[in-house]
CSV table of C-alpha atoms in Angstrom, one decimal:
chain,number,residue,atom,x,y,z
L,1,MET,CA,-33.9,-15.1,-87.2
L,2,ALA,CA,-36.9,-13.0,-86.1
L,3,LEU,CA,-37.2,-15.1,-82.7
L,4,ALA,CA,-33.3,-14.5,-82.2
L,5,LEU,CA,-33.9,-10.8,-82.8
L,6,SER,CA,-36.9,-10.7,-80.4
L,7,LEU,CA,-34.9,-12.5,-77.7
L,8,ALA,CA,-31.9,-10.2,-78.0
L,9,GLY,CA,-34.3,-7.1,-78.0
L,10,LEU,CA,-36.0,-8.4,-74.9
L,11,LEU,CA,-32.7,-8.9,-73.0
L,12,LEU,CA,-31.4,-5.5,-74.1
L,13,LEU,CA,-34.5,-3.8,-73.0
L,14,LEU,CA,-34.8,-5.6,-69.5
L,15,GLY,CA,-31.1,-5.2,-68.8
L,16,GLY,CA,-31.1,-1.6,-69.7
L,17,LEU,CA,-34.0,-0.7,-67.7
L,18,ALA,CA,-32.7,-2.8,-64.7
L,19,THR,CA,-29.3,-1.0,-64.8
L,20,VAL,CA,-31.1,2.5,-65.2
L,21,VAL,CA,-33.0,1.6,-62.0
L,22,ALA,CA,-29.9,0.5,-60.3
L,23,CYS,CA,-28.1,3.7,-61.1
L,24,LEU,CA,-30.8,5.7,-59.1
L,25,PHE,CA,-29.1,4.4,-55.9
L,26,PRO,CA,-26.1,6.6,-55.0
L,27,GLY,CA,-23.8,3.6,-54.0
L,28,TYR,CA,-24.1,1.8,-57.4
L,29,ARG,CA,-23.8,5.1,-59.4
L,30,ALA,CA,-20.6,6.2,-57.6
L,31,ARG,CA,-19.0,2.7,-58.2
L,32,HIS,CA,-20.0,2.7,-61.9
L,33,PRO,CA,-19.9,6.4,-63.3
L,34,GLY,CA,-21.4,6.9,-66.8
L,35,ARG,CA,-23.1,3.6,-66.9
L,36,VAL,CA,-26.6,5.2,-66.9
L,37,GLY,CA,-26.0,6.5,-70.3
L,38,TRP,CA,-25.1,3.2,-71.9
L,39,ALA,CA,-27.9,1.5,-70.1
L,40,ALA,CA,-30.4,4.0,-71.7
L,41,VAL,CA,-28.8,3.4,-75.0
L,42,ALA,CA,-29.3,-0.4,-74.5
L,43,ALA,CA,-32.9,-0.1,-73.6
L,44,VAL,CA,-33.7,2.1,-76.6
L,45,LEU,CA,-31.8,-0.5,-79.0
L,46,GLY,CA,-33.6,-3.3,-77.3
L,47,PHE,CA,-37.1,-1.6,-78.0
L,48,LEU,CA,-36.2,-0.9,-81.6
L,49,THR,CA,-34.9,-4.7,-81.9
L,50,LEU,CA,-38.3,-5.7,-80.6
L,51,VAL,CA,-40.2,-3.6,-83.2
L,52,ALA,CA,-37.8,-4.8,-86.0
L,53,ALA,CA,-38.4,-8.5,-85.1
L,54,GLY,CA,-42.1,-7.9,-84.9
L,55,GLN,CA,-42.2,-6.4,-88.4
L,56,LEU,CA,-40.0,-9.2,-89.8
L,57,MET,CA,-42.4,-12.0,-88.2
L,58,LYS,CA,-45.4,-10.0,-89.6
L,59,GLN,CA,-43.8,-10.1,-93.3
L,60,VAL,CA,-43.1,-13.7,-92.9
L,61,GLU,CA,-46.6,-14.5,-91.7
L,62,GLU,CA,-48.2,-12.4,-94.5
L,63,THR,CA,-45.9,-14.2,-97.1
L,64,GLN,CA,-47.1,-17.6,-96.0
L,65,ARG,CA,-50.7,-16.6,-96.1
L,66,ALA,CA,-50.4,-15.3,-99.5
L,67,GLN,CA,-49.1,-18.7,-100.8
L,68,PRO,CA,-51.8,-21.3,-100.3
L,69,SER,CA,-50.6,-24.8,-99.9
L,70,GLY,CA,-53.5,-26.6,-101.3
L,71,PRO,CA,-56.7,-26.2,-103.2
L,72,ILE,CA,-58.9,-23.4,-102.2
L,73,ALA,CA,-62.2,-24.4,-100.8
L,74,ILE,CA,-65.2,-21.9,-101.3
L,75,SER,CA,-67.8,-22.3,-98.3
L,76,GLU,CA,-71.2,-20.7,-98.3
L,77,GLN,CA,-71.2,-17.6,-96.2
L,78,PRO,CA,-74.1,-17.3,-93.6
L,79,PRO,CA,-76.3,-14.3,-93.8
L,80,SER,CA,-74.6,-11.1,-92.4
L,81,GLY,CA,-77.4,-10.6,-89.9
L,82,SER,CA,-76.8,-13.9,-88.1
L,83,ALA,CA,-73.0,-14.1,-88.6
L,84,ALA,CA,-71.0,-14.5,-85.3
L,85,VAL,CA,-67.7,-12.5,-85.4
L,86,THR,CA,-65.0,-14.9,-84.3
L,87,THR,CA,-61.2,-14.7,-84.1
L,88,PRO,CA,-59.6,-16.9,-86.7
L,89,PRO,CA,-57.3,-19.5,-85.4
L,90,GLY,CA,-53.6,-18.1,-84.9
L,91,ASN,CA,-54.8,-14.4,-85.2
L,92,SER,CA,-54.9,-13.4,-81.5
L,93,PRO,CA,-52.5,-10.7,-80.4
L,94,ILE,CA,-50.5,-13.0,-78.3
L,95,GLU,CA,-50.0,-15.4,-81.2
L,96,ARG,CA,-49.0,-12.6,-83.7
L,97,ARG,CA,-46.9,-10.5,-81.4
L,98,PRO,CA,-45.9,-12.7,-78.4
L,99,TRP,CA,-42.5,-10.7,-78.1
L,100,ILE,CA,-44.5,-7.5,-77.2
L,101,VAL,CA,-47.6,-8.9,-75.4
L,102,ILE,CA,-45.8,-11.1,-73.0
L,103,PRO,CA,-43.4,-8.4,-71.6
L,104,LEU,CA,-46.2,-5.9,-71.3
L,105,ALA,CA,-48.2,-8.5,-69.4
L,106,PHE,CA,-45.5,-9.1,-67.1
L,107,LEU,CA,-45.1,-5.4,-66.4
L,108,LEU,CA,-48.8,-4.9,-65.9
L,109,ALA,CA,-48.9,-8.0,-63.4
L,110,LEU,CA,-45.9,-6.4,-61.7
L,111,PHE,CA,-47.7,-3.0,-61.4
L,112,MET,CA,-51.0,-4.8,-60.1
L,113,VAL,CA,-49.1,-6.7,-57.4
L,114,THR,CA,-47.3,-3.6,-56.2
L,115,ALA,CA,-50.5,-1.7,-55.9
L,116,MET,CA,-52.2,-4.5,-54.0
L,117,LEU,CA,-49.2,-4.7,-51.7
L,118,GLU,CA,-49.4,-0.9,-51.0
L,119,TRP,CA,-53.2,-1.3,-50.3
L,120,SER,CA,-52.4,-3.9,-47.7
L,121,ALA,CA,-49.5,-1.8,-46.3
L,122,ALA,CA,-52.0,1.0,-45.8
L,123,PHE,CA,-53.9,-1.0,-43.3
L,124,LEU,CA,-50.8,-1.5,-41.2
L,125,VAL,CA,-50.0,2.2,-40.7
L,126,ARG,CA,-50.4,3.2,-37.1
L,127,ARG,CA,-51.0,6.7,-36.1
L,128,PRO,CA,-50.7,8.2,-32.6
L,129,SER,CA,-53.6,9.3,-30.4
L,130,ARG,CA,-55.2,12.7,-31.1
L,131,GLY,CA,-53.7,15.3,-29.2
L,132,THR,CA,-50.2,13.8,-28.9
L,133,VAL,CA,-47.6,16.4,-29.7
L,134,PRO,CA,-44.8,15.2,-32.1
L,135,VAL,CA,-41.2,15.4,-30.4
L,136,GLU,CA,-38.2,16.4,-32.4
L,137,PRO,CA,-36.3,13.7,-34.6
L,138,ASP,CA,-33.3,13.7,-32.0
L,139,GLU,CA,-35.5,13.1,-29.2
L,140,LEU,CA,-37.4,10.3,-31.1
L,141,LYS,CA,-34.1,8.6,-31.8
L,142,ASN,CA,-33.0,8.8,-28.1
L,143,ARG,CA,-36.2,7.2,-26.9
L,144,LEU,CA,-35.8,4.5,-29.5
L,145,LEU,CA,-32.1,3.8,-28.6
L,146,ALA,CA,-33.2,3.6,-24.9
L,147,LEU,CA,-34.8,0.2,-26.0
L,148,ASN,CA,-31.2,-1.3,-26.1
L,149,ARG,CA,-31.6,-3.2,-22.7
L,150,SER,CA,-29.8,-6.1,-21.5
L,151,ASP,CA,-33.0,-8.2,-21.6
L,152,VAL,CA,-33.6,-7.8,-25.4
L,153,GLN,CA,-31.7,-9.8,-28.1
L,154,TYR,CA,-31.6,-7.1,-30.8
L,155,ARG,CA,-29.7,-3.8,-31.0
L,156,LEU,CA,-30.6,-0.5,-32.5
L,157,VAL,CA,-27.8,1.4,-34.0
L,158,PRO,CA,-27.4,4.6,-36.3
L,159,GLY,CA,-27.8,3.6,-40.0
L,160,LYS,CA,-25.8,4.9,-43.1
L,161,GLN,CA,-28.7,5.5,-45.4
L,162,CYS,CA,-31.3,5.8,-42.7
L,163,ASP,CA,-31.8,7.1,-39.3
L,164,LEU,CA,-31.6,3.8,-37.4
L,165,GLU,CA,-31.2,0.1,-38.0
L,166,LEU,CA,-32.1,-2.9,-35.9
L,167,GLU,CA,-29.7,-5.8,-35.8
L,168,TRP,CA,-30.5,-9.2,-34.5
L,169,ASP,CA,-28.2,-12.2,-35.2
L,170,VAL,CA,-30.9,-14.9,-34.5
L,171,VAL,CA,-28.7,-18.1,-35.3
L,172,ASP,CA,-24.9,-18.2,-36.1
L,173,THR,CA,-23.6,-21.5,-35.1
L,174,SER,CA,-22.4,-24.9,-36.3
L,175,TRP,CA,-22.4,-28.4,-34.8
L,176,HIS,CA,-21.6,-31.9,-35.5
L,177,ASN,CA,-23.8,-35.1,-35.8
L,178,LEU,CA,-22.8,-38.6,-36.5
L,179,PHE,CA,-20.4,-38.4,-39.6
L,180,SER,CA,-21.9,-34.9,-40.5
L,181,LYS,CA,-21.5,-31.2,-39.9
L,182,ILE,CA,-24.3,-28.7,-39.8
L,183,LYS,CA,-24.1,-24.8,-40.0
L,184,LEU,CA,-27.2,-22.4,-39.7
L,185,ASN,CA,-27.2,-18.8,-39.9
L,186,THR,CA,-30.2,-16.4,-39.7
L,187,VAL,CA,-30.0,-12.6,-39.6
L,188,TYR,CA,-32.8,-10.1,-39.0
L,189,ARG,CA,-32.3,-6.5,-39.9
L,190,THR,CA,-34.7,-3.5,-40.2
L,191,ARG,CA,-34.4,0.1,-41.5
L,192,MET,CA,-36.0,3.2,-39.8
L,193,LEU,CA,-36.3,6.4,-41.8
L,194,PHE,CA,-37.5,9.6,-40.2
L,195,VAL,CA,-39.6,11.9,-42.3
L,196,PRO,CA,-40.0,15.0,-40.2
L,197,ALA,CA,-42.3,16.7,-42.7
L,198,ARG,CA,-45.0,14.1,-42.2
L,199,HIS,CA,-43.9,13.0,-38.6
L,200,GLU,CA,-43.7,9.4,-39.6
L,201,VAL,CA,-41.1,6.6,-39.3
L,202,ARG,CA,-40.8,4.2,-42.4
L,203,TRP,CA,-40.0,0.7,-41.4
L,204,CYS,CA,-38.8,-2.1,-43.6
L,205,GLU,CA,-37.7,-5.6,-42.5
L,206,TRP,CA,-35.1,-7.9,-44.0
L,207,LEU,CA,-34.7,-11.6,-43.1
L,208,SER,CA,-32.0,-13.8,-44.3
L,209,SER,CA,-31.4,-17.5,-43.6
L,210,SER,CA,-28.8,-20.0,-44.9
L,211,GLY,CA,-27.5,-23.3,-43.8
L,212,PHE,CA,-25.7,-26.4,-45.2
L,213,PHE,CA,-25.3,-30.0,-44.3
L,214,ILE,CA,-22.4,-32.1,-45.3
L,215,GLY,CA,-21.9,-35.7,-44.4
L,216,PHE,CA,-23.6,-39.1,-44.7
L,217,ARG,CA,-27.2,-39.9,-44.5
L,218,GLY,CA,-27.1,-43.7,-44.3
L,219,TRP,CA,-24.2,-44.8,-46.6
L,220,ARG,CA,-24.9,-42.0,-49.1
L,221,PRO,CA,-22.6,-38.9,-49.0
L,222,VAL,CA,-24.8,-35.7,-49.0
L,223,PHE,CA,-24.1,-32.1,-49.5
L,224,ASP,CA,-27.1,-29.7,-49.1
L,225,PHE,CA,-27.1,-25.9,-49.2
L,226,SER,CA,-30.1,-23.6,-48.8
L,227,TRP,CA,-30.7,-19.8,-48.7
L,228,SER,CA,-33.7,-17.6,-48.5
L,229,LEU,CA,-34.5,-13.8,-48.3
L,230,GLN,CA,-37.6,-12.0,-47.2
L,231,VAL,CA,-38.1,-8.2,-47.5
L,232,GLY,CA,-40.9,-5.9,-46.6
L,233,TYR,CA,-43.4,-6.7,-43.8
L,234,ILE,CA,-42.4,-10.0,-41.9
L,235,ASP,CA,-44.4,-11.7,-39.2
L,236,VAL,CA,-42.3,-14.5,-37.8
L,237,VAL,CA,-42.3,-16.2,-34.5
L,238,TRP,CA,-39.6,-18.8,-34.1
L,239,LYS,CA,-38.4,-20.8,-31.1
L,240,GLY,CA,-36.1,-23.9,-31.5
L,241,ARG,CA,-33.3,-25.8,-30.0
L,242,ALA,CA,-30.5,-27.7,-31.7
L,243,TYR,CA,-28.8,-30.9,-30.6
L,244,GLY,CA,-25.4,-32.2,-31.7
L,245,VAL,CA,-22.6,-34.5,-30.8
L,246,GLN,CA,-20.2,-33.0,-28.4
L,247,ALA,CA,-16.5,-33.5,-28.5
L,248,GLY,CA,-15.0,-36.1,-26.1
L,249,PHE,CA,-15.0,-39.7,-25.4
L,250,PRO,CA,-17.5,-41.3,-25.2
L,251,PRO,CA,-19.5,-39.1,-27.7
L,252,ARG,CA,-22.4,-37.3,-26.1
L,253,VAL,CA,-25.6,-35.8,-27.7
L,254,GLU,CA,-26.3,-32.6,-25.9
L,255,ARG,CA,-28.0,-29.3,-26.5
L,256,VAL,CA,-25.8,-27.1,-28.8
L,257,TYR,CA,-27.9,-23.9,-29.3
L,258,ASP,CA,-31.3,-22.2,-28.4
L,259,PHE,CA,-32.7,-19.5,-30.8
L,260,SER,CA,-35.8,-17.6,-30.9
L,261,LEU,CA,-37.2,-14.8,-33.1
L,262,ASN,CA,-40.4,-12.7,-32.6
L,263,THR,CA,-40.8,-10.0,-35.2
L,264,VAL,CA,-44.4,-9.3,-34.2
L,265,GLN,CA,-43.1,-8.3,-30.6
L,266,VAL,CA,-40.4,-6.2,-32.0
L,267,LYS,CA,-42.7,-4.1,-34.2
L,268,ARG,CA,-45.0,-3.6,-31.1
L,269,ASP,CA,-42.1,-2.4,-29.1
L,270,ILE,CA,-40.9,0.0,-31.8
L,271,SER,CA,-44.3,1.2,-32.9
L,272,GLY,CA,-45.3,1.8,-29.2
L,273,VAL,CA,-42.5,4.4,-28.8
L,274,VAL,CA,-43.0,5.8,-32.2
L,275,MET,CA,-46.7,6.6,-31.6
L,276,GLY,CA,-46.1,7.5,-27.9
L,277,SER,CA,-43.8,10.3,-29.3
L,278,GLY,CA,-46.6,11.6,-31.6
L,279,TRP,CA,-45.2,10.0,-34.7
L,280,THR,CA,-46.6,7.8,-37.3
L,281,PHE,CA,-45.6,4.1,-37.8
L,282,ARG,CA,-45.5,3.3,-41.5
L,283,PRO,CA,-44.4,-0.1,-42.7
L,284,VAL,CA,-43.1,-0.1,-46.4
L,285,ILE,CA,-42.8,-3.1,-48.8
L,286,PHE,CA,-39.5,-2.1,-50.6
L,287,TRP,CA,-36.0,-1.7,-49.0
L,288,PHE,CA,-35.3,1.6,-50.7
L,289,GLN,CA,-38.5,3.2,-49.5
L,290,ALA,CA,-36.9,3.3,-45.9
L,291,GLY,CA,-33.7,4.8,-47.2
L,292,ARG,CA,-32.2,8.0,-48.6
L,293,SER,CA,-31.8,7.7,-52.2
L,294,ARG,CA,-32.7,9.6,-55.5
L,295,LEU,CA,-35.5,7.1,-56.1
L,296,SER,CA,-37.1,7.4,-52.6
L,297,ALA,CA,-36.9,11.2,-53.0
L,298,LEU,CA,-38.6,11.0,-56.3
L,299,LEU,CA,-41.4,8.9,-54.7
L,300,ASP,CA,-41.8,11.4,-52.0
L,301,SER,CA,-42.3,14.1,-54.4
L,302,TYR,CA,-45.3,12.2,-55.9
L,303,SER,CA,-48.5,11.9,-53.8
L,304,PRO,CA,-50.9,9.1,-54.5
L,305,THR,CA,-53.8,10.9,-53.0
L,306,PRO,CA,-55.7,12.7,-55.7
L,307,PHE,CA,-58.4,13.4,-53.3
L,308,PRO,CA,-57.1,14.9,-49.9
L,309,SER,CA,-60.4,14.0,-48.0
L,310,TRP,CA,-60.0,10.4,-49.0
L,311,PRO,CA,-58.3,8.0,-46.6
L,312,GLU,CA,-55.2,6.2,-48.0
L,313,THR,CA,-56.8,2.8,-47.8
L,314,ARG,CA,-59.4,3.9,-50.1
L,315,VAL,CA,-57.0,5.5,-52.7
L,316,TRP,CA,-54.8,2.4,-52.9
L,317,LEU,CA,-58.0,0.3,-53.2
L,318,LEU,CA,-58.9,2.3,-56.0
L,319,VAL,CA,-55.4,2.0,-57.7
L,320,ALA,CA,-55.4,-1.8,-56.9
L,321,ALA,CA,-58.9,-2.4,-58.4
L,322,GLY,CA,-58.0,-0.4,-61.6
L,323,SER,CA,-54.7,-2.2,-62.1
L,324,TYR,CA,-56.6,-5.6,-61.6
L,325,VAL,CA,-59.2,-4.5,-64.1
L,326,LEU,CA,-56.5,-3.3,-66.6
L,327,PHE,CA,-54.5,-6.6,-66.3
L,328,LEU,CA,-57.5,-8.8,-66.7
L,329,GLY,CA,-58.8,-6.8,-69.6
L,330,TYR,CA,-55.3,-7.0,-71.2
L,331,LEU,CA,-55.2,-10.8,-70.8
L,332,LEU,CA,-58.7,-10.9,-72.3
L,333,TRP,CA,-57.6,-8.9,-75.3
L,334,ALA,CA,-54.4,-10.8,-75.7
L,335,ILE,CA,-56.2,-14.1,-76.2
L,336,GLY,CA,-58.8,-12.5,-78.4
L,337,GLY,CA,-61.7,-12.5,-76.1
L,338,PHE,CA,-63.0,-9.2,-77.0
L,339,THR,CA,-63.5,-9.9,-80.6
L,340,ALA,CA,-65.1,-13.5,-80.2
L,341,ARG,CA,-68.7,-13.3,-79.3
L,342,ASP,CA,-68.8,-17.0,-78.5
L,343,PHE,CA,-66.3,-16.4,-75.7
L,344,TRP,CA,-68.6,-14.6,-73.5
L,345,THR,CA,-70.6,-17.7,-72.4
L,346,ARG,CA,-72.1,-18.3,-69.0
L,347,GLN,CA,-69.1,-20.7,-68.3
L,348,ASN,CA,-66.3,-18.5,-69.1
L,349,THR,CA,-68.0,-15.5,-67.3
L,350,ALA,CA,-68.5,-17.6,-64.2
L,351,VAL,CA,-64.8,-18.8,-64.4
L,352,VAL,CA,-63.5,-15.1,-64.6
L,353,ALA,CA,-65.9,-14.2,-61.8
L,354,ALA,CA,-64.7,-17.1,-59.7
L,355,ILE,CA,-61.1,-16.3,-60.1
L,356,SER,CA,-61.6,-12.6,-59.1
L,357,ALA,CA,-63.6,-13.6,-56.1
L,358,VAL,CA,-60.8,-16.1,-55.0
L,359,TRP,CA,-58.0,-13.7,-55.7
L,360,TRP,CA,-59.6,-10.7,-53.8
L,361,GLY,CA,-60.7,-13.0,-51.1
L,362,MET,CA,-57.4,-14.6,-50.3
L,363,TRP,CA,-55.6,-11.2,-50.6
L,364,GLY,CA,-58.4,-9.7,-48.2
L,365,LEU,CA,-58.0,-12.4,-45.7
L,366,LEU,CA,-54.2,-12.2,-45.7
L,367,THR,CA,-54.5,-8.5,-45.1
L,368,TRP,CA,-56.9,-9.0,-42.2
L,369,LEU,CA,-54.6,-11.5,-40.4
L,370,LEU,CA,-51.7,-9.0,-40.6
L,371,VAL,CA,-53.8,-6.4,-39.3
L,372,CYS,CA,-54.8,-8.5,-36.3
L,373,LEU,CA,-51.3,-9.5,-35.5
L,374,ALA,CA,-50.1,-5.8,-35.7
L,375,LYS,CA,-52.7,-4.7,-33.0
L,376,PRO,CA,-51.1,-4.2,-29.5
L,377,LYS,CA,-52.0,-6.8,-26.9
L,378,ARG,CA,-54.5,-5.6,-24.4
L,379,LYS,CA,-53.2,-5.4,-20.8
L,380,HIS,CA,-55.4,-6.9,-18.3
L,381,ALA,CA,-55.6,-5.3,-14.9
């Protein structure tokens, strides 16, 4: 009973919070008027249901402990001065209240990863040279639209919820092989939002790929379908060629399609024009950060810089490190590590230190690689 209540409460809470966040977007709110009120009520009911389920589980556990199932064994207690405080089995927070501890751990992990992504994105911001006078937004838009040349595969067009969008239909074709048909579709999109108050262009990328195969492999009929989506900062360099069976008699295997994608060069072209116009090129990790919505306006009103003299990378490093320590401490508290003296042995401390070193080392290496790819190529004389 208590487990069913906790599951229902968790679903109500997560569903209500997700709907409230979705209602911050104008398009969703216009299609579903009045849904935000019901979503808030569902979230509150879900939280109250979780609390009630927790109290019910606690009562059941206390009742079971109050009724011993066998003879009571009396053991000698060690002296109080040499006694080690240990956590009784089954008495850690994650064992007593998993319906609350696990969702909070998920939220803390999500906050930690978001903070570390923002820290990495802060290194990818490219600023213009000193002394470069920023141009007007209309002039910047005209300079970017001038990149629509015949020798480039992408197109820059005005956006609906942003200033400009980049469209690139990388692959959209189908072909036949022996006793099979293959279709491949890959679409690359970007958003650019101008922020005149800060003279910056926010940039977010979106890459979607899908494909299917229907036919025979050997004597076995096969149907495969795949789909993938990437959002944020994407560095991809593709180059390929597809071969298939052409119609006619006798059948011929010929080249069907050539495709290529180089998002690194696209960012270099766009950022070069932006910085040459005196504006800052700022990649963002979420799609709504590069669009006009209530959520993005709310985030704009909040400044993550408590110390104006600090660079943005240092501020986000402080937030990321604090969120990591908070998440790690929460996990240790959840398993009862703070109340058990025998937990802090040399082996356990070394394991925690090794995990932290590997985590930060891999994240730092990934950030360094992204920064190296973002640098413009040097032109040799």
